[in-house]
Coordinates of C-alpha atoms and ligand atoms in Angstrom, one line a residue:
M10 CA 67.1 27.9 -113.9
R11 CA 69.1 24.8 -113.2
F12 CA 70.2 22.8 -116.2
S13 CA 68.6 19.6 -114.9
T14 CA 65.3 21.4 -114.5
L15 CA 65.4 22.6 -118.1
L16 CA 66.2 19.1 -119.3
S17 CA 63.2 17.7 -117.5
I18 CA 61.0 20.4 -118.8
I19 CA 62.0 19.6 -122.3
S20 CA 61.5 15.9 -121.9
I21 CA 58.1 16.3 -120.3
F22 CA 56.9 18.9 -122.9
S23 CA 58.3 17.1 -125.9
S24 CA 55.9 14.3 -125.3
V25 CA 53.5 16.5 -127.3
N26 CA 54.7 17.4 -130.8
A27 CA 52.2 19.9 -132.2
I28 CA 52.4 23.6 -131.3
G29 CA 50.2 24.2 -128.3
D30 CA 46.7 25.6 -129.0
L31 CA 45.6 29.1 -127.8
A32 CA 42.3 30.2 -126.2
F33 CA 41.2 33.1 -124.0
D34 CA 39.4 33.4 -120.7
L35 CA 36.3 35.5 -121.3
G36 CA 34.4 37.6 -118.7
V37 CA 30.7 37.7 -118.9
Q38 CA 30.0 41.2 -117.7
A39 CA 30.1 44.3 -119.9
N40 CA 31.9 47.5 -118.9
S41 CA 28.8 48.7 -117.0
G42 CA 28.8 45.6 -114.9
A43 CA 25.6 44.3 -116.6
C44 CA 25.6 40.8 -117.9
K45 CA 26.8 40.6 -121.5
T46 CA 24.1 40.3 -124.3
A47 CA 24.3 38.2 -127.4
S48 CA 25.4 41.2 -129.3
D49 CA 28.3 41.8 -126.8
Y50 CA 29.4 38.2 -127.3
K51 CA 29.2 38.5 -131.1
S52 CA 31.6 41.5 -130.9
D53 CA 33.9 39.7 -128.5
L54 CA 34.2 36.6 -130.6
A55 CA 34.7 38.7 -133.8
A56 CA 37.7 40.4 -132.1
L57 CA 39.2 37.1 -131.0
S58 CA 38.6 35.3 -134.2
S59 CA 41.9 36.1 -135.8
Y60 CA 43.7 34.3 -133.0
T61 CA 41.4 31.5 -131.8
S62 CA 38.1 29.7 -132.0
K63 CA 37.9 28.8 -128.3
V64 CA 36.9 30.7 -125.2
R65 CA 36.7 29.7 -121.6
V66 CA 33.9 30.9 -119.3
Y67 CA 33.5 30.2 -115.5
A68 CA 29.9 29.3 -115.1
A69 CA 26.9 28.0 -117.0
S70 CA 24.0 29.8 -115.1
D71 CA 25.7 33.1 -113.9
C72 CA 24.6 35.8 -116.3
N73 CA 22.8 33.1 -118.2
T74 CA 26.1 32.4 -119.9
L75 CA 25.3 29.0 -121.5
Q76 CA 21.9 30.2 -122.7
I77 CA 23.2 33.4 -124.3
L78 CA 26.8 32.5 -125.3
G79 CA 26.1 29.0 -126.5
P80 CA 24.1 29.8 -129.7
V81 CA 26.4 32.9 -130.4
A82 CA 29.5 30.7 -130.2
E83 CA 28.0 28.0 -132.3
E84 CA 27.0 30.6 -135.0
A85 CA 30.5 32.1 -135.0
G86 CA 32.3 28.7 -135.2
F87 CA 33.6 28.9 -131.7
S88 CA 33.7 26.2 -129.0
I89 CA 33.4 26.8 -125.3
F90 CA 35.3 25.5 -122.3
L91 CA 32.4 25.6 -119.9
G92 CA 32.9 26.1 -116.2
I93 CA 30.6 24.8 -113.5
W94 CA 30.5 26.1 -109.9
P95 CA 30.3 23.2 -107.5
T96 CA 31.0 25.0 -104.3
D97 CA 27.6 25.5 -102.8
D98 CA 24.5 23.3 -103.3
A99 CA 22.2 26.0 -104.5
H100 CA 24.6 27.3 -107.1
F101 CA 25.6 23.8 -108.1
S102 CA 21.9 23.0 -108.7
S103 CA 21.5 26.2 -110.9
E104 CA 24.5 25.1 -112.9
K105 CA 23.1 21.7 -113.4
A106 CA 19.7 23.1 -114.4
A107 CA 21.4 25.3 -117.0
L108 CA 23.1 22.3 -118.5
T109 CA 19.9 20.3 -118.6
T110 CA 18.0 23.2 -120.1
Y111 CA 20.4 24.7 -122.6
L112 CA 22.7 21.9 -123.8
P113 CA 19.9 20.4 -125.9
A114 CA 19.7 23.7 -127.9
I115 CA 23.3 23.5 -129.2
K116 CA 25.6 21.1 -130.8
K117 CA 27.8 18.8 -128.8
S118 CA 30.9 20.2 -130.5
T119 CA 30.1 23.7 -129.2
V120 CA 30.9 22.7 -125.7
E121 CA 34.4 21.2 -126.1
L122 CA 34.7 20.3 -122.4
I123 CA 33.4 21.1 -119.0
T124 CA 35.5 22.1 -116.0
V125 CA 34.0 21.8 -112.5
G126 CA 35.4 24.3 -110.1
S127 CA 37.9 27.1 -110.7
E128 CA 40.6 27.0 -108.0
A129 CA 38.1 25.4 -105.6
L130 CA 40.9 23.4 -104.0
Y131 CA 43.2 26.5 -103.8
R132 CA 40.4 28.3 -101.9
Q133 CA 39.6 25.1 -99.9
D134 CA 36.0 25.4 -100.9
L135 CA 35.9 21.6 -101.4
T136 CA 38.1 18.6 -100.6
A137 CA 39.7 16.9 -103.5
S138 CA 37.5 13.9 -103.1
A139 CA 34.3 16.0 -103.0
L140 CA 35.5 17.7 -106.2
G141 CA 36.1 14.3 -107.7
D142 CA 32.5 13.4 -106.8
A143 CA 31.2 16.6 -108.4
I144 CA 33.1 15.9 -111.6
D145 CA 31.6 12.4 -111.7
S146 CA 28.1 13.8 -111.1
I147 CA 28.4 16.2 -114.0
R148 CA 29.8 13.4 -116.3
D149 CA 26.7 11.3 -115.3
L150 CA 24.3 14.2 -115.8
I151 CA 25.4 15.1 -119.3
A152 CA 25.5 11.5 -120.4
D153 CA 21.6 11.7 -120.2
I154 CA 21.4 14.9 -122.3
N155 CA 21.2 15.0 -126.1
D156 CA 22.4 17.8 -128.3
S157 CA 20.4 19.7 -131.0
E158 CA 21.2 16.9 -133.4
G159 CA 20.3 14.0 -131.1
N160 CA 23.9 13.1 -130.0
S161 CA 24.4 12.3 -126.4
Y162 CA 26.8 14.5 -124.5
S163 CA 28.4 11.3 -123.2
G164 CA 32.1 11.5 -123.9
T165 CA 32.4 15.2 -123.5
P166 CA 35.5 15.5 -121.3
V167 CA 34.8 16.7 -117.7
G168 CA 37.5 17.9 -115.3
F169 CA 38.6 20.9 -113.2
V170 CA 40.9 23.9 -113.1
D171 CA 43.2 24.8 -110.2
S172 CA 46.4 26.6 -109.3
W173 CA 49.6 24.7 -110.3
N174 CA 50.8 24.5 -106.7
V175 CA 47.6 22.9 -105.5
L176 CA 47.9 20.3 -108.3
V177 CA 51.5 19.5 -107.3
D178 CA 50.4 19.0 -103.8
G179 CA 49.6 15.2 -103.5
G180 CA 46.3 16.0 -101.8
S181 CA 44.7 16.9 -105.1
L182 CA 45.1 13.3 -106.5
P183 CA 41.4 12.2 -105.9
A184 CA 40.2 15.1 -108.2
I185 CA 42.9 14.4 -110.8
S186 CA 41.9 10.7 -110.8
A187 CA 38.3 11.7 -111.5
A188 CA 39.1 14.1 -114.3
D189 CA 39.4 13.7 -118.1
V190 CA 40.9 17.1 -118.3
V191 CA 42.9 19.3 -116.0
F192 CA 43.8 23.0 -116.3
A193 CA 46.6 24.5 -114.3
N194 CA 46.7 28.2 -113.6
A195 CA 50.1 29.9 -113.1
F196 CA 50.7 33.6 -112.5
S197 CA 54.4 34.5 -112.2
Y198 CA 52.9 38.0 -111.5
W199 CA 51.2 36.9 -108.3
Q200 CA 54.4 35.1 -107.3
G201 CA 56.1 38.5 -107.3
Q202 CA 58.6 37.4 -109.9
T203 CA 61.0 39.9 -111.6
Q204 CA 60.4 40.2 -115.3
Q205 CA 63.7 38.5 -115.9
N206 CA 62.7 35.4 -114.0
A207 CA 59.0 35.3 -114.9
S208 CA 59.1 32.9 -117.8
Y209 CA 61.5 30.5 -116.0
S210 CA 59.3 30.5 -113.0
F211 CA 56.3 29.8 -115.3
F212 CA 57.9 26.9 -117.0
D213 CA 59.0 25.4 -113.7
D214 CA 55.5 25.7 -112.2
I215 CA 53.8 24.1 -115.3
M216 CA 56.4 21.4 -115.6
Q217 CA 55.7 20.4 -112.0
A218 CA 51.9 20.4 -112.5
L219 CA 52.2 18.4 -115.7
Q220 CA 54.6 15.9 -114.1
T221 CA 52.1 15.3 -111.3
I222 CA 49.2 14.9 -113.6
Q223 CA 51.1 12.6 -116.0
S224 CA 52.3 10.4 -113.2
A225 CA 48.8 10.1 -111.9
K226 CA 47.0 9.6 -115.2
G227 CA 49.6 8.6 -117.9
E228 CA 50.5 10.8 -120.8
T229 CA 47.7 9.9 -123.2
D230 CA 44.9 9.7 -120.7
I231 CA 44.5 13.4 -119.9
T232 CA 43.8 16.6 -121.7
F233 CA 46.0 19.4 -120.3
W234 CA 45.7 23.2 -120.7
I235 CA 47.1 26.1 -118.8
G236 CA 43.8 27.5 -117.6
E237 CA 45.0 31.0 -116.8
T238 CA 48.2 32.9 -117.2
G239 CA 49.1 36.4 -118.3
W240 CA 50.5 39.8 -117.2
P241 CA 48.6 43.0 -116.3
T242 CA 49.3 46.2 -118.3
E243 CA 48.5 48.7 -115.6
G244 CA 48.2 49.0 -111.8
T245 CA 50.4 48.8 -108.7
A246 CA 53.4 46.5 -108.7
F247 CA 53.2 43.3 -106.7
E248 CA 56.6 42.6 -105.0
S249 CA 59.0 42.4 -107.9
S250 CA 56.3 42.2 -110.6
T251 CA 55.5 45.4 -112.4
P252 CA 52.4 45.8 -114.6
S253 CA 53.2 47.4 -118.0
L254 CA 52.5 47.0 -121.7
D255 CA 56.2 46.1 -122.2
N256 CA 56.2 43.5 -119.5
A257 CA 52.9 42.0 -120.8
Q258 CA 54.4 41.8 -124.3
S259 CA 57.6 40.1 -122.9
F260 CA 55.6 37.6 -120.9
W261 CA 53.6 36.8 -124.1
N262 CA 56.7 36.2 -126.2
D263 CA 59.0 34.6 -123.6
A264 CA 56.5 32.5 -121.6
I265 CA 53.3 32.0 -123.6
C266 CA 54.7 31.6 -127.1
A267 CA 57.6 29.5 -125.7
I268 CA 55.5 27.0 -123.9
R269 CA 53.1 26.7 -126.9
G270 CA 56.3 26.0 -128.9
W271 CA 56.8 23.0 -126.6
G272 CA 53.3 21.8 -127.4
V273 CA 51.5 23.0 -124.3
N274 CA 47.9 24.5 -124.8
V275 CA 47.4 27.9 -123.2
I276 CA 44.3 29.8 -122.2
A277 CA 45.4 33.4 -121.8
F278 CA 43.9 35.5 -118.9
E279 CA 42.1 37.3 -120.2
A280 CA 40.5 38.4 -123.4
F281 CA 39.3 41.9 -122.5
D282 CA 39.9 44.5 -119.8
E283 CA 37.0 44.4 -117.3
D284 CA 36.2 48.0 -116.5
W285 CA 33.5 47.1 -114.1
K286 CA 35.9 45.4 -111.6
P287 CA 36.3 47.5 -108.5
D288 CA 39.5 48.9 -107.1
T289 CA 39.5 47.7 -103.6
S290 CA 42.8 47.8 -101.7
G291 CA 46.4 47.0 -102.1
T292 CA 47.3 45.6 -105.5
S293 CA 43.7 44.9 -106.6
D294 CA 43.8 47.9 -109.0
V295 CA 45.4 45.5 -111.5
E296 CA 42.2 43.5 -111.7
K297 CA 40.7 45.5 -114.5
H298 CA 43.9 45.5 -116.6
W299 CA 44.6 41.9 -117.4
G300 CA 43.0 42.1 -120.9
I301 CA 45.0 41.4 -124.0
W302 CA 42.4 43.6 -125.6
D303 CA 41.3 46.8 -123.9
S304 CA 37.7 47.2 -122.8
S305 CA 36.8 48.7 -126.3
R306 CA 38.3 45.6 -127.9
N307 CA 41.5 47.2 -129.2
L308 CA 44.4 44.7 -129.1
K309 CA 47.0 46.1 -126.7
Y310 CA 50.1 44.2 -127.9
D311 CA 51.4 41.9 -130.6
L312 CA 50.3 38.3 -130.3
S313 CA 52.4 36.8 -133.1
C314 CA 54.7 33.9 -132.0
N315 CA 57.9 33.0 -133.8
F316 CA 57.7 29.2 -133.4
S317 CA 60.6 28.5 -135.6
S318 CA 63.2 30.1 -133.3
Ligands
LIG404 C1 18.8 10.7 -126.7 O1 18.9 10.0 -127.9 C2 18.8 8.6 -127.8 C3 19.1 8.0 -129.1 O2 18.5 8.6 -130.1 C4 17.4 8.3 -127.2 O3 17.3 6.8 -127.1 C5 17.2 8.9 -125.9 O4 15.9 8.7 -125.4 C6 17.5 10.4 -126.0 N1 17.4 11.0 -124.7 C7 16.8 12.1 -124.4 C8 17.0 12.7 -123.0 O5 16.2 12.8 -125.3
LIG405 C1 63.1 32.2 -110.2 O1 62.0 31.3 -110.1 C2 62.2 30.1 -109.5 C3 61.1 29.2 -109.7 O2 59.9 29.8 -109.3 C4 62.5 30.4 -108.0 O3 62.8 29.2 -107.3 C5 63.7 31.3 -107.9 O4 63.9 31.7 -106.6 C6 63.5 32.6 -108.7 N1 64.8 33.3 -108.8 C7 64.8 34.6 -108.5 C8 66.2 35.2 -108.7 O5 63.9 35.3 -108.2

């Protein structure tokens, strides 16, 4: 990495002083492929509870996630980063209906924030201005919903998640402008990076995303998380990236712990291996091996970070 790049990374990241927070992306299908039950979620959250009290899910209505996970998370003292799919009208309507029906049954604090779309711009499912409109419409919708204690969901942050390179592209600005919160996904693995360069590449990606967001919104006006990052432990190599336990452990220590040490919040992809995911072709046999815990909820590697070094 160039020295000037490192300096700008440090100056951007050091605008935040505290150690970055940690959460996990959580799948909603059990190993059989069936939707998780309340009891599955209870066991999931119990496994995660030594490391976090926050999980991210991708949709409200799919697998009745908000209905089932909401009360379980609340009981376990967890909060949820709740995803909403905006990309086709029927699905978006179901997502809104889930908010209207199930948000009143839980406390406002249980849904920490809402992200509309997951890499919708990357996939070109929506334009950035249509995504901005969808963010605004969810913000308006929840302002008229009260929680189980009579508090309005008005003020709950609403934003979106996308790939770092799409955020850096100036075309995403209409969505960034509409958002209270932006998550950037960055996978050195899918950039085919060597293990040696994986953490540098990760810092560089996130630095660029953060710089774009901060210049659009100002430093204090936005909540920023890395929405997905991680390293698979098994499967076929992708270019110079090799799945292995050792490499996943190194990425954890050198990339995830390091960037948290600079004050950046990280959602690690993903909590548990997902055995139900199919092997299709090429490198997709890694898809079931991104878990930090295996599919029986055994931790695969050491998650301690030495922030003092
Ligand atoms: C939400 O609570 C406010 C204040 O108590 C009340 O005026 C409003 O009618 C409630 N809205 C709904 C949808 O229950
Ligand atoms: C390391 O990563 C940076 C940033 O992604 C990239 O520009 C560079 O080409 C990579 N270096 C090597 C040796 O792969």
